[in-house]
Amino acid sequence: MRFEQTGSDPVQLSLQPGEIVEGKAPRKRMINDIHQLRGIAIMGVMLVHGIWAYLSEPSPPVAADGAAWYVSIVNAVLFHDFTILFTFISGVLFSALPRKGGWLSFYKKKAKYILLPYLLMSVLFTLFAWTVQDGLIVLPPDFETYLGTLSRNLLLGAAQGPYWYIPVVSFLFLVTPLLLRAIEHPKGSWFVAAMALLPLVMSRTHISLTVEIFGYFLGVYAVGLFWGKNHEAYVQRLRPYVPHLALVYVAASVILVALKIYDINLIRPVLIQESFFYIQKMALTGLLFVFLQRELKIPFLNQLATYSFTIYFLHTFVFMGLLYLWHAVWGEPASVLGSIVSIAVYVFCGVALSLGISWSFHALLGRRARYLVG
């Protein structure tokens, strides 16, 4: 597969004869696969944050503390680190789909559609935000404090919990030309292998911006760039290994449950849980790619994918705001089963509200919404 610049809007793939069946069908199938995978990724992000918000209230409304603890473990094991899927998708799309224009055009688009909404949303959510301990905080005490807080929030991605990812992905886009040059080198396969191993030894440090967290996602993104050069062929090669991938996913999940229960994480200098989350989520990504190639079209996933970036910017505020209303209306469940039902309905409402609000922004503002809310 070779990379071409195109001047037309429709996405095009340039294929060497024999690589993939020629025609539009493989291209459309690949776009559909990745689009729906993006929908699954944002759903995972919303689930982990929604359940976390419910359990993180000063007095979690879950019958029996032990139940809350087990729910938190299941939540973390199943849904933590779905940002790996976002990062991998970004790499795949960049390599597989030709860009309109050169590098300057690429960076201008990222500035308009990522950095500008990030700036505006950070300005907004530095003015007021829901917090676990204090509820809704409105306005810093003075303008100087506001500017200082805003500067910190922009630099560290701290205006809302998930915003840490924007500085990370911006760095990945910045170094994309260097990564591509290394991957396309005659010995690029060695570089890709090293990148694939990097997240095992450079751990994600939760939401704190450190050298390690940049290294963690750099490895994922580099593998995605390599994968995108021949996406269809690599997915076909995965098919015979679906049972193996499923076994890896289950084994990593079981190990993560044990590590959570016994509170084992730091094996210097590695956060071992994050290493297993990487293994688990990469196995899941492979499984989902194979599954989604059945040309399934799930409208709900398509909607989530279409508004995924807007949802990413807004969903934490939606969930935290809903939380205070929720417990005023729902009250404290009297049983563990009641708690589970309460969590499920709360998360469903949070997801629906996040999607509905995101859709509304785009319906009202049209294309201009991308500059404001992603």
Short mmCIF file of C-alpha atoms in Angstrom, two decimals, residues 38-165:
data_model
loop_
_atom_site.label_atom_id
_atom_site.label_comp_id
_atom_site.label_asym_id
_atom_site.label_seq_id
_atom_site.Cartn_x
_atom_site.Cartn_y
_atom_site.Cartn_z
CA ARG A 38 -15.12 4.64 17.48
CA GLY A 39 -18.71 4.37 18.71
CA ILE A 40 -17.75 1.46 20.97
CA ALA A 41 -14.74 3.42 22.24
CA ILE A 42 -16.75 6.48 23.29
CA MET A 43 -19.35 4.20 24.87
CA GLY A 44 -16.61 2.60 26.98
CA VAL A 45 -15.33 6.02 28.02
CA MET A 46 -18.81 7.14 29.08
CA LEU A 47 -19.47 3.93 31.01
CA VAL A 48 -16.25 4.09 33.04
CA HIS A 49 -16.81 7.75 33.91
CA GLY A 50 -20.53 7.41 34.55
CA ILE A 51 -20.16 4.49 36.95
CA TRP A 52 -17.17 6.16 38.59
CA ALA A 53 -19.21 9.35 39.14
CA TYR A 54 -22.02 7.37 40.76
CA LEU A 55 -19.62 5.57 43.11
CA SER A 56 -17.45 8.59 43.91
CA GLU A 57 -19.99 10.68 45.76
CA PRO A 58 -18.83 11.37 49.35
CA SER A 59 -21.38 8.79 50.57
CA PRO A 60 -21.85 6.40 47.61
CA PRO A 61 -25.53 5.47 47.35
CA VAL A 62 -24.78 1.76 46.97
CA ALA A 63 -26.22 -0.65 49.50
CA ALA A 64 -23.25 -2.15 51.40
CA ASP A 65 -19.74 -0.75 50.97
CA GLY A 66 -18.51 -4.13 49.75
CA ALA A 67 -20.92 -4.00 46.82
CA ALA A 68 -19.60 -0.57 45.80
CA TRP A 69 -16.06 -1.91 45.93
CA TYR A 70 -16.85 -4.87 43.67
CA VAL A 71 -18.79 -2.69 41.24
CA SER A 72 -15.80 -0.34 41.03
CA ILE A 73 -13.49 -3.27 40.23
CA VAL A 74 -15.78 -4.59 37.49
CA ASN A 75 -16.10 -1.06 36.09
CA ALA A 76 -12.34 -0.55 35.99
CA VAL A 77 -11.55 -3.97 34.50
CA LEU A 78 -14.17 -3.76 31.76
CA PHE A 79 -14.05 -0.09 30.77
CA HIS A 80 -10.79 1.54 31.87
CA ASP A 81 -8.41 2.57 29.09
CA PHE A 82 -10.84 2.66 26.15
CA THR A 83 -8.76 5.66 25.09
CA ILE A 84 -6.40 2.99 23.72
CA LEU A 85 -9.03 2.28 21.07
CA PHE A 86 -9.27 5.99 20.19
CA THR A 87 -5.49 6.25 19.87
CA PHE A 88 -5.20 3.13 17.75
CA ILE A 89 -8.04 4.31 15.48
CA SER A 90 -6.28 7.67 14.99
CA GLY A 91 -3.15 5.90 13.81
CA VAL A 92 -5.04 3.53 11.50
CA LEU A 93 -7.03 6.31 9.87
CA PHE A 94 -4.01 8.50 9.29
CA SER A 95 -2.13 5.77 7.40
CA ALA A 96 -5.07 4.27 5.57
CA LEU A 97 -6.92 7.35 4.39
CA PRO A 98 -5.16 9.90 2.18
CA ARG A 99 -5.22 13.48 3.35
CA LYS A 100 -6.41 16.49 1.42
CA GLY A 101 -3.37 18.76 1.28
CA GLY A 102 0.00 18.40 2.97
CA TRP A 103 1.27 18.57 6.53
CA LEU A 104 0.33 22.22 6.94
CA SER A 105 -3.28 21.42 6.06
CA PHE A 106 -3.22 18.49 8.48
CA TYR A 107 -2.06 20.64 11.38
CA LYS A 108 -4.50 23.45 10.56
CA LYS A 109 -7.40 20.99 10.73
CA LYS A 110 -6.22 19.62 14.06
CA ALA A 111 -5.93 23.17 15.40
CA LYS A 112 -9.46 24.05 14.24
CA TYR A 113 -11.24 20.85 15.20
CA ILE A 114 -9.33 19.77 18.31
CA LEU A 115 -7.37 22.62 19.88
CA LEU A 116 -9.98 25.35 19.35
CA PRO A 117 -12.84 23.37 20.95
CA TYR A 118 -10.41 22.32 23.70
CA LEU A 119 -9.62 25.98 24.38
CA LEU A 120 -13.28 27.04 24.39
CA MET A 121 -14.46 24.14 26.54
CA SER A 122 -11.60 24.74 28.99
CA VAL A 123 -12.56 28.41 29.24
CA LEU A 124 -16.15 27.38 29.96
CA PHE A 125 -15.44 24.63 32.46
CA THR A 126 -12.90 26.72 34.32
CA LEU A 127 -15.72 29.16 35.01
CA PHE A 128 -17.91 26.50 36.59
CA ALA A 129 -17.79 22.76 37.13
CA TRP A 130 -19.40 19.97 39.08
CA THR A 131 -17.17 18.42 41.73
CA VAL A 132 -17.65 15.31 43.82
CA GLN A 133 -17.09 17.09 47.14
CA ASP A 134 -18.60 20.53 46.60
CA GLY A 135 -21.26 20.19 43.94
CA LEU A 136 -21.44 23.02 41.40
CA ILE A 137 -18.63 25.56 41.71
CA VAL A 138 -19.41 28.83 39.91
CA LEU A 139 -16.70 31.32 39.04
CA PRO A 140 -13.25 31.56 40.68
CA PRO A 141 -12.99 34.27 43.37
CA ASP A 142 -11.20 36.77 41.10
CA PHE A 143 -9.99 37.18 37.52
CA GLU A 144 -6.32 36.60 38.37
CA THR A 145 -7.17 33.27 39.98
CA TYR A 146 -9.28 32.39 36.97
CA LEU A 147 -6.44 33.08 34.53
CA GLY A 148 -4.01 31.06 36.62
CA THR A 149 -6.44 28.15 36.83
CA LEU A 150 -7.22 28.36 33.12
CA SER A 151 -3.52 28.32 32.21
CA ARG A 152 -3.00 25.24 34.35
CA ASN A 153 -6.08 23.55 32.90
CA LEU A 154 -4.95 24.19 29.32
CA LEU A 155 -1.42 23.00 29.95
CA LEU A 156 -2.36 19.86 31.90
CA GLY A 157 -5.75 19.05 30.41
CA ALA A 158 -7.42 19.54 33.78
CA ALA A 159 -10.61 21.53 33.07
CA GLN A 160 -12.55 18.24 33.02
CA GLY A 161 -11.35 14.76 33.94
CA PRO A 162 -11.01 13.38 30.38
CA TYR A 163 -9.29 16.50 28.97
CA TRP A 164 -5.85 15.11 29.83
CA TYR A 165 -6.10 13.20 26.54
#
